[in-house]
CSV table of C-alpha atoms in Angstrom, one decimal:
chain,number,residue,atom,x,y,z
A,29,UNK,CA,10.9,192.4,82.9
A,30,UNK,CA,11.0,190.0,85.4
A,31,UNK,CA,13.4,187.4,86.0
A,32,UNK,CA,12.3,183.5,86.6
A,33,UNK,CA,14.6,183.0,89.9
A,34,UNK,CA,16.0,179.8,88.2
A,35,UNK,CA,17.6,181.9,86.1
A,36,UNK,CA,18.6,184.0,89.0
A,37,UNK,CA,20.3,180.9,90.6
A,38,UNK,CA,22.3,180.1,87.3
A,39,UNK,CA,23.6,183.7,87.3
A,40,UNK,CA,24.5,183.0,91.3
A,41,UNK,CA,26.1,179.7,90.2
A,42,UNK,CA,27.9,180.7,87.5
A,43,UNK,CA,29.2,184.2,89.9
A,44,UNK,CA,30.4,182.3,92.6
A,45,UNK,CA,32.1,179.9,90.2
A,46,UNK,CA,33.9,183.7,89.0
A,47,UNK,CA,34.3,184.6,92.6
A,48,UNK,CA,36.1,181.0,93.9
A,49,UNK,CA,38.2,181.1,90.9
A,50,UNK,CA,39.3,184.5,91.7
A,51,UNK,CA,40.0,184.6,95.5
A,52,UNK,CA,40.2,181.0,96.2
A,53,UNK,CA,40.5,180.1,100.0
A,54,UNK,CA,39.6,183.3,100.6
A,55,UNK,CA,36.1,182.8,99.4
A,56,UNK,CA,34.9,181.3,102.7
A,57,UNK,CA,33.8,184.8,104.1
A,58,UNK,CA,30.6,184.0,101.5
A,59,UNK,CA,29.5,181.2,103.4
A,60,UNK,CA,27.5,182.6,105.4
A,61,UNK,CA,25.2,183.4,103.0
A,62,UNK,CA,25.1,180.0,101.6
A,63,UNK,CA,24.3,178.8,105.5
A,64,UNK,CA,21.1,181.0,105.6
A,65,UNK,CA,19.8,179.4,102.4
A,66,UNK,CA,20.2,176.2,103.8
A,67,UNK,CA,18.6,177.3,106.8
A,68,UNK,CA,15.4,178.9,105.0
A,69,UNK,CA,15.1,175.3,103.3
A,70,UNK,CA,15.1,173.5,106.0
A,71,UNK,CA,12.0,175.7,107.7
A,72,UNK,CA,10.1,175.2,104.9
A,73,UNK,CA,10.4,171.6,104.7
A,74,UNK,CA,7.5,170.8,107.0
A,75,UNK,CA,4.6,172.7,106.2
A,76,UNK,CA,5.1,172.5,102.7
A,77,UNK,CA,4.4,168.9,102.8
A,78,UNK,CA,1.8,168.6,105.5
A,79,UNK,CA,-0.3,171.5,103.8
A,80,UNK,CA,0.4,170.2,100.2
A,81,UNK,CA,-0.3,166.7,100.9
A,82,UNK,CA,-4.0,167.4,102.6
A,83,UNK,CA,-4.9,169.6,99.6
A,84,UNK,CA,-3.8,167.3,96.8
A,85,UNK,CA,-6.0,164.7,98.7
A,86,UNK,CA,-8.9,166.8,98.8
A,87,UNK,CA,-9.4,166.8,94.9
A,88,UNK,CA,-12.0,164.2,94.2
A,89,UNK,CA,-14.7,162.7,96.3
A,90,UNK,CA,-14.4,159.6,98.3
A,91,UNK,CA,-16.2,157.5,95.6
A,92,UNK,CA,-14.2,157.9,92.7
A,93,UNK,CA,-11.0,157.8,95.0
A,94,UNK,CA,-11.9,154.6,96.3
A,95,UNK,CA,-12.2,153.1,93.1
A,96,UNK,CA,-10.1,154.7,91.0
A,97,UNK,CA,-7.8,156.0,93.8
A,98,UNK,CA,-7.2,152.2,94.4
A,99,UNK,CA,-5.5,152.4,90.9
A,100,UNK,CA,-3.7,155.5,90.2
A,101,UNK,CA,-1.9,155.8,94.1
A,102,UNK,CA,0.2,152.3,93.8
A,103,UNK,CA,0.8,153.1,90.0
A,104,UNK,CA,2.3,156.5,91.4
A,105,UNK,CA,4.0,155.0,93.6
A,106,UNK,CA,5.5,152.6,91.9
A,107,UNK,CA,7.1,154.2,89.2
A,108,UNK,CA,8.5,157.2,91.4
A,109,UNK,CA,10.3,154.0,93.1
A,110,UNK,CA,11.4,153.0,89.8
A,111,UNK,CA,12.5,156.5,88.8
A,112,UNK,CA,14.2,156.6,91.8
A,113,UNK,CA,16.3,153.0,91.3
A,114,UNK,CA,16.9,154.4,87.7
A,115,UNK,CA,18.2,157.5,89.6
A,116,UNK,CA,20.1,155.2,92.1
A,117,UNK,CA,21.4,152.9,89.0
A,118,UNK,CA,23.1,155.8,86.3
A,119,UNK,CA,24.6,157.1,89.7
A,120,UNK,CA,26.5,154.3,90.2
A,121,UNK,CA,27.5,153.5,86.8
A,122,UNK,CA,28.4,157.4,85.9
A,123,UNK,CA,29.9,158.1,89.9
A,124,UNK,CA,29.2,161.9,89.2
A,125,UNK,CA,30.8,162.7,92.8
A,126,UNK,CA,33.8,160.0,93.1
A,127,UNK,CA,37.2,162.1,93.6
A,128,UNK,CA,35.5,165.4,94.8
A,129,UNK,CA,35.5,166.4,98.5
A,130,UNK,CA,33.0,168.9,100.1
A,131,UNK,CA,35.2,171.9,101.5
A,132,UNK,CA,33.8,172.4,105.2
A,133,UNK,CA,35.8,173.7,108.3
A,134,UNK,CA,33.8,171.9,110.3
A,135,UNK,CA,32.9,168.2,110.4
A,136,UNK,CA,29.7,167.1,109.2
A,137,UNK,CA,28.4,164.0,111.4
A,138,UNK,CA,26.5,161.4,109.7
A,139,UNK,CA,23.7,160.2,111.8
A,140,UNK,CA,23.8,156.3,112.2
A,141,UNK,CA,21.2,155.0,109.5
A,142,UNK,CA,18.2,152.6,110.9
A,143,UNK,CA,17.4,149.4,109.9
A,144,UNK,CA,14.8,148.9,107.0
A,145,UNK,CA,12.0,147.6,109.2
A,146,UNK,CA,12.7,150.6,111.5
A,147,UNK,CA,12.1,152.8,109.0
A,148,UNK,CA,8.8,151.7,108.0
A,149,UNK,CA,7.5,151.2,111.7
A,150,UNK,CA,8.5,154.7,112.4
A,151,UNK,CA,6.6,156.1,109.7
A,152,UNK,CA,3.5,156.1,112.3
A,153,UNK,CA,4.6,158.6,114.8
A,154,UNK,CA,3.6,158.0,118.7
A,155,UNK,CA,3.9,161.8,119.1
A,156,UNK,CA,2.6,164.1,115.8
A,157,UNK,CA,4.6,167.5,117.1
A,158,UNK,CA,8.1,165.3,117.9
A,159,UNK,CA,7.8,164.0,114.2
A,160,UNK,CA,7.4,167.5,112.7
A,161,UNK,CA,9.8,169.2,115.0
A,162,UNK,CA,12.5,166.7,114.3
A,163,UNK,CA,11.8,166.6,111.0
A,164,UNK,CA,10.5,162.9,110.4
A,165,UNK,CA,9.5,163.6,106.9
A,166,UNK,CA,8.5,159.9,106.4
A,167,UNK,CA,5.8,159.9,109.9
A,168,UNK,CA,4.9,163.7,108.6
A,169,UNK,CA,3.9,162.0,104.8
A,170,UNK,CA,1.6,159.5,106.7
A,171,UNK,CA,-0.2,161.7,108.9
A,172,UNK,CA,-0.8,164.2,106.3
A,173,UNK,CA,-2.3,161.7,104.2
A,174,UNK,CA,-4.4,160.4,107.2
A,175,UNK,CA,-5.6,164.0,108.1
A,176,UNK,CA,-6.4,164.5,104.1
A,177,UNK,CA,-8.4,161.5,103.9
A,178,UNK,CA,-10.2,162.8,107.6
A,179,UNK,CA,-11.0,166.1,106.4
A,180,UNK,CA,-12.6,164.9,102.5
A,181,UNK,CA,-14.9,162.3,104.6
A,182,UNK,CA,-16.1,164.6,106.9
A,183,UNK,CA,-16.7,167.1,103.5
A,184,UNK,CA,-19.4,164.4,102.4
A,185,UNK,CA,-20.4,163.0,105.1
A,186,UNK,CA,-24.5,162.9,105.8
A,187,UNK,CA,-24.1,165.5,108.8
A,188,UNK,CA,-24.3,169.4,107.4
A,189,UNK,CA,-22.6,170.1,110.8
A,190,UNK,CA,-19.4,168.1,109.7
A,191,UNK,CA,-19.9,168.9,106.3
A,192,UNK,CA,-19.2,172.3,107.2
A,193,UNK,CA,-16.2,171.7,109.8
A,194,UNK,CA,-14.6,169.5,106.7
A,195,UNK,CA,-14.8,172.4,104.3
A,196,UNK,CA,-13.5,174.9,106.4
A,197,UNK,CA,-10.7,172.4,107.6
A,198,UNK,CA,-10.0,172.3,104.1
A,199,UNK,CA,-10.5,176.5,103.9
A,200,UNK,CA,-7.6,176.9,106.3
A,201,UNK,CA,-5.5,174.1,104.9
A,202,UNK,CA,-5.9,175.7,101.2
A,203,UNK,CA,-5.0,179.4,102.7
A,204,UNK,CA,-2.2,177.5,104.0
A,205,UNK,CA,-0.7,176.0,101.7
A,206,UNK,CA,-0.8,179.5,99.3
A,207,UNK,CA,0.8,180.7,101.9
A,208,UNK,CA,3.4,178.3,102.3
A,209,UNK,CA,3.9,178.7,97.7
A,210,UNK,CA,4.6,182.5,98.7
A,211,UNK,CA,6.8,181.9,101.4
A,212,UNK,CA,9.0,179.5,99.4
A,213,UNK,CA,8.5,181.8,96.6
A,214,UNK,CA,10.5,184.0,98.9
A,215,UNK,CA,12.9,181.5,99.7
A,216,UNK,CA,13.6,181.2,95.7
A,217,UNK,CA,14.0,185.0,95.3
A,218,UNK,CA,16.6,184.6,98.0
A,219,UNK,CA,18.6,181.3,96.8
A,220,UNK,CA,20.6,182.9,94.0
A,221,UNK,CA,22.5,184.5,96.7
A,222,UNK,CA,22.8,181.0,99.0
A,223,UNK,CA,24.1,179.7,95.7
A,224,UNK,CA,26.6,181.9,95.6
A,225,UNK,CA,27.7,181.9,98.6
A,226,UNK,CA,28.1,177.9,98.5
A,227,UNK,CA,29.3,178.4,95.2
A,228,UNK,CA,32.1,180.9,95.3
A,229,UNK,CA,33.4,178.5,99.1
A,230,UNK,CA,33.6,175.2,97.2
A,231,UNK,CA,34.7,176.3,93.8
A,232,UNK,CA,37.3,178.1,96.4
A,233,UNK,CA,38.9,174.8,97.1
A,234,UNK,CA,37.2,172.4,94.1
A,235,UNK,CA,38.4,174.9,91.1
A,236,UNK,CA,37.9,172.1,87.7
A,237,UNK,CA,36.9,169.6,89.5
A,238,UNK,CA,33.3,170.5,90.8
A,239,UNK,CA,32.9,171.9,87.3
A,240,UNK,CA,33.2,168.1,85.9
A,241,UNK,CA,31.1,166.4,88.6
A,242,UNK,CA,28.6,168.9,87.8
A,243,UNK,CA,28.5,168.0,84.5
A,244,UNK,CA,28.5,164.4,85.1
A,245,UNK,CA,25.7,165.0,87.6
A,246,UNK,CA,23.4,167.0,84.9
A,247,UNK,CA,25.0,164.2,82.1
A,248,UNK,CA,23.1,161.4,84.4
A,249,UNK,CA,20.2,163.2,85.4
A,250,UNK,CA,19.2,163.5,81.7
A,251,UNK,CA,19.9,160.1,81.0
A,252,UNK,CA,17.7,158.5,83.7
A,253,UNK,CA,14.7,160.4,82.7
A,254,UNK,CA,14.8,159.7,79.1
A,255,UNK,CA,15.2,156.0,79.7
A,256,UNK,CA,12.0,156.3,81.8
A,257,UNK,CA,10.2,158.1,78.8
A,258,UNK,CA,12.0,155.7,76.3
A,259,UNK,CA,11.8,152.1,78.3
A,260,UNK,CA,10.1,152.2,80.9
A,261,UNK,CA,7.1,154.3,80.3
A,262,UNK,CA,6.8,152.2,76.6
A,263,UNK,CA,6.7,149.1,78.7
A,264,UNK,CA,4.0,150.0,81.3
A,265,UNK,CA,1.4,151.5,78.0
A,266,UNK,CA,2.5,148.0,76.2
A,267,UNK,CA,1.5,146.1,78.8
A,268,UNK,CA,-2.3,147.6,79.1
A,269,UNK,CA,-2.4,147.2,75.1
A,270,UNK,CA,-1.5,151.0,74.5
A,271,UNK,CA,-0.4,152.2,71.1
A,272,UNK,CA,3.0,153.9,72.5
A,273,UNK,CA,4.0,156.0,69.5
A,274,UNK,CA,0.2,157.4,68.8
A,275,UNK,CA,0.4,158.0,72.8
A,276,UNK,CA,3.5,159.7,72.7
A,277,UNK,CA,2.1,162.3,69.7
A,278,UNK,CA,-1.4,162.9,71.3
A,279,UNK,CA,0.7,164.1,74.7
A,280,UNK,CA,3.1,165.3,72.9
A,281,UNK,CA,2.2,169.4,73.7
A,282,UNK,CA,2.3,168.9,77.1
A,283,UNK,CA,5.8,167.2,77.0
A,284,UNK,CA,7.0,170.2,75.3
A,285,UNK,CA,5.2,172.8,78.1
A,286,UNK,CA,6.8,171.1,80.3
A,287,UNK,CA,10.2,171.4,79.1
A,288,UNK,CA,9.7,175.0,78.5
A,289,UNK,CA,8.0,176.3,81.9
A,290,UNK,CA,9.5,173.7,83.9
A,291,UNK,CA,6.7,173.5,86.2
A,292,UNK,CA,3.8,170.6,86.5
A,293,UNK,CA,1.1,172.5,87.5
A,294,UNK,CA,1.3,175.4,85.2
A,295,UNK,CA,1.2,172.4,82.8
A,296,UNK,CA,-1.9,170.7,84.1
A,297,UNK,CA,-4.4,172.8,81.3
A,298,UNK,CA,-1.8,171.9,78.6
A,299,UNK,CA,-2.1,168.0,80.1
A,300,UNK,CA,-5.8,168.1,80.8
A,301,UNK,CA,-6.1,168.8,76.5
A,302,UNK,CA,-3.7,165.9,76.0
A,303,UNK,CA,-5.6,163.6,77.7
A,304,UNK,CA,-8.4,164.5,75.3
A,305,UNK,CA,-6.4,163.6,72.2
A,306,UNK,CA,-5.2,160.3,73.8
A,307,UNK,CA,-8.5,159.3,74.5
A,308,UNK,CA,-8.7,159.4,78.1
A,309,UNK,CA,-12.0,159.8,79.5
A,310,UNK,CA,-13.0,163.2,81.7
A,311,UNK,CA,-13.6,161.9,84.6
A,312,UNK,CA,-10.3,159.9,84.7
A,313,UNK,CA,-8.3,162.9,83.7
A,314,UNK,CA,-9.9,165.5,86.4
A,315,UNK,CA,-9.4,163.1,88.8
A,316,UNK,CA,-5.9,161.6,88.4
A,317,UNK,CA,-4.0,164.9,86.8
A,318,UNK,CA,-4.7,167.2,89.5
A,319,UNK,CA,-3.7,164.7,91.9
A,320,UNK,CA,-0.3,163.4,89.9
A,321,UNK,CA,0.5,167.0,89.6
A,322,UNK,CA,1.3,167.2,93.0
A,323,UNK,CA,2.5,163.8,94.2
A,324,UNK,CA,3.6,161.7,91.0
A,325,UNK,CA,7.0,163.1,90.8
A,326,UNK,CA,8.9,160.8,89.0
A,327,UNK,CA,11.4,162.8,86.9
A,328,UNK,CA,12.2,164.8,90.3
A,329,UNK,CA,12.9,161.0,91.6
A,330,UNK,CA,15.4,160.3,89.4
A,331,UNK,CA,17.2,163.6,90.6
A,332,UNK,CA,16.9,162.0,94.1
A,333,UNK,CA,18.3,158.9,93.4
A,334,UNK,CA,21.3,160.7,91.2
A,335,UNK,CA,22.1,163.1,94.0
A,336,UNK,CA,22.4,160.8,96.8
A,337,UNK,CA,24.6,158.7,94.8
A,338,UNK,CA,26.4,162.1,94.1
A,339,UNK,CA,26.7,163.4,98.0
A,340,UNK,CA,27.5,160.1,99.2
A,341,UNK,CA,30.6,159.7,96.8
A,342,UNK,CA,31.6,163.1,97.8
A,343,UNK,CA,31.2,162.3,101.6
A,344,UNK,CA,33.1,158.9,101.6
A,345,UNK,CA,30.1,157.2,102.3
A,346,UNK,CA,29.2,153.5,101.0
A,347,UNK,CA,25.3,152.5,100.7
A,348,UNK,CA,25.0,149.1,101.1
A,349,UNK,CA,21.8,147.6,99.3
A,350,UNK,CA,20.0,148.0,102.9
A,351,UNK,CA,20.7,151.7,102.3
A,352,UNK,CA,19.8,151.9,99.3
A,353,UNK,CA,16.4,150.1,99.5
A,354,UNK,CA,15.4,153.1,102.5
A,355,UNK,CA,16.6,155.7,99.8
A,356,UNK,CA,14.3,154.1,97.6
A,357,UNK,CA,11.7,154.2,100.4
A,358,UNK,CA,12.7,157.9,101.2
A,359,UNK,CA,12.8,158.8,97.9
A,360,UNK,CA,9.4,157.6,96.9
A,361,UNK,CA,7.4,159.3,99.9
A,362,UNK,CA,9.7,162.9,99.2
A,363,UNK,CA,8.1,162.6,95.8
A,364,UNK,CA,5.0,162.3,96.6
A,365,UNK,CA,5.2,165.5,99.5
A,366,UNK,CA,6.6,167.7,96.8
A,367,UNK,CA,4.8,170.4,95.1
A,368,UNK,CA,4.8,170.4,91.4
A,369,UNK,CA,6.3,173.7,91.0
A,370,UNK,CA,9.9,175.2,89.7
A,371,UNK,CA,12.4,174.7,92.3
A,372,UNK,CA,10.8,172.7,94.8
A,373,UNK,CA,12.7,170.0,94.1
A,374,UNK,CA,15.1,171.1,96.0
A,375,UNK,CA,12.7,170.9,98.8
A,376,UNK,CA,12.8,167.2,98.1
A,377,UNK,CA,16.5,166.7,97.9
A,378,UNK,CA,16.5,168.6,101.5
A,379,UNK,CA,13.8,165.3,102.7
A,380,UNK,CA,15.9,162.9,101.4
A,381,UNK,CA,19.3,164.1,102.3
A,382,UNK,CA,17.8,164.5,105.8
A,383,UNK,CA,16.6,161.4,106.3
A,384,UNK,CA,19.8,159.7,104.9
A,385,UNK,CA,22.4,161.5,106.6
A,386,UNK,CA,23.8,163.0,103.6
A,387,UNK,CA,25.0,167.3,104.1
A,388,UNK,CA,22.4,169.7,102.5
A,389,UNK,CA,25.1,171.6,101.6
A,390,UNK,CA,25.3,169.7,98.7
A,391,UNK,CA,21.5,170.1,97.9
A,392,UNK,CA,22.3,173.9,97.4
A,393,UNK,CA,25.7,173.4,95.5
A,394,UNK,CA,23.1,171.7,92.6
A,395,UNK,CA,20.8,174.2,93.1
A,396,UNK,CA,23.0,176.3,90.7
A,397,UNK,CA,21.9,174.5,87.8
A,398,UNK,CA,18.3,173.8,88.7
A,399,UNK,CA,17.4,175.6,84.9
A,400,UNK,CA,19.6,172.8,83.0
A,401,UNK,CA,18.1,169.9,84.6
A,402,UNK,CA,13.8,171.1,85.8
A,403,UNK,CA,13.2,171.2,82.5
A,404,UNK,CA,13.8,167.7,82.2
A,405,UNK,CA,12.6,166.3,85.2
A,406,UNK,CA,9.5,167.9,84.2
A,407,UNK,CA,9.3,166.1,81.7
A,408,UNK,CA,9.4,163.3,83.3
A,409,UNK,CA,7.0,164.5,86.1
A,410,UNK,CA,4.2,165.4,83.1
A,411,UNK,CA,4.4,162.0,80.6
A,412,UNK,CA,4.0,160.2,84.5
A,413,UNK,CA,1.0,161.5,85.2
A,414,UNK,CA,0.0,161.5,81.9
A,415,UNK,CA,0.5,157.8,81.3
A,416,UNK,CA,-0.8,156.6,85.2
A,417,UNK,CA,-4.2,158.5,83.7
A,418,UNK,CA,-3.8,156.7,80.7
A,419,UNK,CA,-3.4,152.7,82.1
A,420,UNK,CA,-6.2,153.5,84.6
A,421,UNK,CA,-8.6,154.6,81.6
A,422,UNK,CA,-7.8,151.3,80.1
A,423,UNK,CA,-8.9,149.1,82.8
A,424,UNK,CA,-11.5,151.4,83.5
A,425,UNK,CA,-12.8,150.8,80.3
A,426,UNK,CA,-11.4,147.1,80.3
A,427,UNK,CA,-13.9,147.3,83.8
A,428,UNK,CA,-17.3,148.6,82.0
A,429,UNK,CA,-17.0,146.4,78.6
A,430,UNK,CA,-17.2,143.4,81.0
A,431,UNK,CA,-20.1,144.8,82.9
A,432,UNK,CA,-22.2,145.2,79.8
């Protein structure tokens, strides 16, 4: 029988807890192995979003995504910037990393952080291979999405000539990007050993006290997403007239799928269904579930809010409200380049830490118990998606009644 490599990972987290316990200082001849995991993340940071990005854009046709598009996009990306301030918000009141230092033999720099503005001009690149060389996730989000939108014009556009340039375009970027899911499929077979290796070094020196902030981190993590599926969600489906509790029981299947396989888009079938019973129209659903599946992330937001609130405790380092409004930035646009399967949240975490200066280190130390806390930010990920189709559907609707 085979084993889901979450559940490798917890076995690596809970061995090199055994194995920093037992030798202590001594335990720093594993890091090495914790150094190529974090390595094999970082390589698959790029593609993963560029490919993921042009093929989540390529499922509708430019009609339909220019009305309804115009919708569903700022309702997704508004509530992953929410999920990510409740994220940033239970960090600060829990402080999951305060007291806890990160046991390194060598100094980790943090690179100086730019100003808000900065941020946003530089999210249009002057030079395409600098940005994805350097790792500019937030100029790498925009031109994917520009090179997405490219490639499904030129797929219905009045030329058969382009028509068939777009659809190959699209060919390669599709072979792609299943290449890239069996690549980082790799990387995941792998990461139960990187997590041991980080593991077994910081439990070396941490003993108890990781143990707690760990706890605390998984403690917070669960308590942002409910509060989005509790208050916040509730609020948005009041506020387009929707009956929440009869919402929340039509859906409620693919809540529990979710949960169970931890993964949005082995999901999307089990969502498409729920749509049905809540009464969301067809061409709504198959247009806005495929699409939330891979960019509405908005329980994996609140993990990035939590864990940078986490890393920079451990770190030393204080985010001003300038910071934290970037992170929120950051956060938002990582959502949205991450793929809606188990573990590539981590992937995420990576984008964000990068862009904030924050150690990925850290990002595989909580990679340990990824099997706790997907299952809930799943969750979260699902009933978003799930209720974006649902407030588009209404004004949808809303939009016809007044045309007849």
């Amino acid at each position: 029988m085979l084993i889901c490599p979450l559940t490798k990972m917890t076995a690596g987290f809970a061995l090199g807890i055994l194995a920093g316990v037992i030798l202590g200082a001594d335990s720093i001849i594993f890091k090495p192995l914790g150094t190529l995991f974090l390595n094999l993340l970082r390589m698959i940071v790029v593609p993963l979003v560029v490919l993921s990005l042009i093929v989540a854009v390529n499922h509708s046709n430019p009609k339909e995504l220019g009305r309804i598009g115009l919708k569903i996009f700022p309702f997704y990306l508004i509530s992953v910037a929410i999920a990510v301030v409740v994220g940033i918000f239970f960090g600060k009141l829990t402080n999951p990393g305060v007291g806890l230092n990160l046991p390194m033999d060598a100094t980790i720099e943090t690179p100086n952080k730019p100003a808000f503005i900065d941020v946003i001009l530089n999210m249009v690149p002057n030079n395409i291979i600098n940005a994805m060389s350097s790792g500019d996730i937030l100029a790498v989000v925009f031109v994917s999405i520009v090179f997405g939108l490219t490639i499904l014009l030129m797929q219905h556009a009045e030329s058969e000539r382009e028509q068939n340039m777009g659809k190959l375009l699209l060919n390669i970027a599709d072979a792609g990007n299943e290449a890239v899911a069996k690549v980082l499929n790799g990387i995941l077979q792998y990461a139960p050993i990187g997590v041991f290796g980080i593991t077994a070094n910081t439990f070396g020196t941490q003993g108890m006290d990781m143990v707690i902030a760990l706890g605390k981190f998984i403690g917070t993590s669960y308590l942002g997403v409910i509060v989005m599926l509790t208050v916040i969600y509730p609020l948005i489906l009041k506020l387009f007239k929707v009956k929440v509790i009869e919402f929340y029981k039509n859906i409620k299947d693919a809540i529990f799928t979710a949960f169970a396989t931890s993964s949005s888009l082995s999901t999307l079938p089990i969502s498409m269904r729920a749509a049905e019973k809540a009464g969301i129209s067809e061409r709504v659903a198959k247009l806005t579930l495929p699409i939330g599946t891979t960019i509405n992330m908005d329980g994996t937001a609140v993990r990035f809010g939590v864990a940078v609130i986490f890393a920079s405790e451990i770190m030393g380092i204080h985010l001003g409200i300038t910071e934290l409004a970037t992170i929120v930035l950051i956060g938002t646009l990582a959502a949205v380049g991450t793929a809606g399967v188990p573990g590539a949240g981590l992937i995420g975490m990576s984008i964000v830490f990068a862009q904030a200066g924050l150690p990925l280190e850290i990002v595989a130390l909580t990679a340990g118990i990824n099997v706790l806390v997907d299952m809930i930010f799943t969750c979260g990920n699902v009933t978003g998606d799930l209720v974006g189709a649902k407030v588009v559907d209404q004004s949808e609707k809303l939009r016809d009644s007044e045309i007849i």
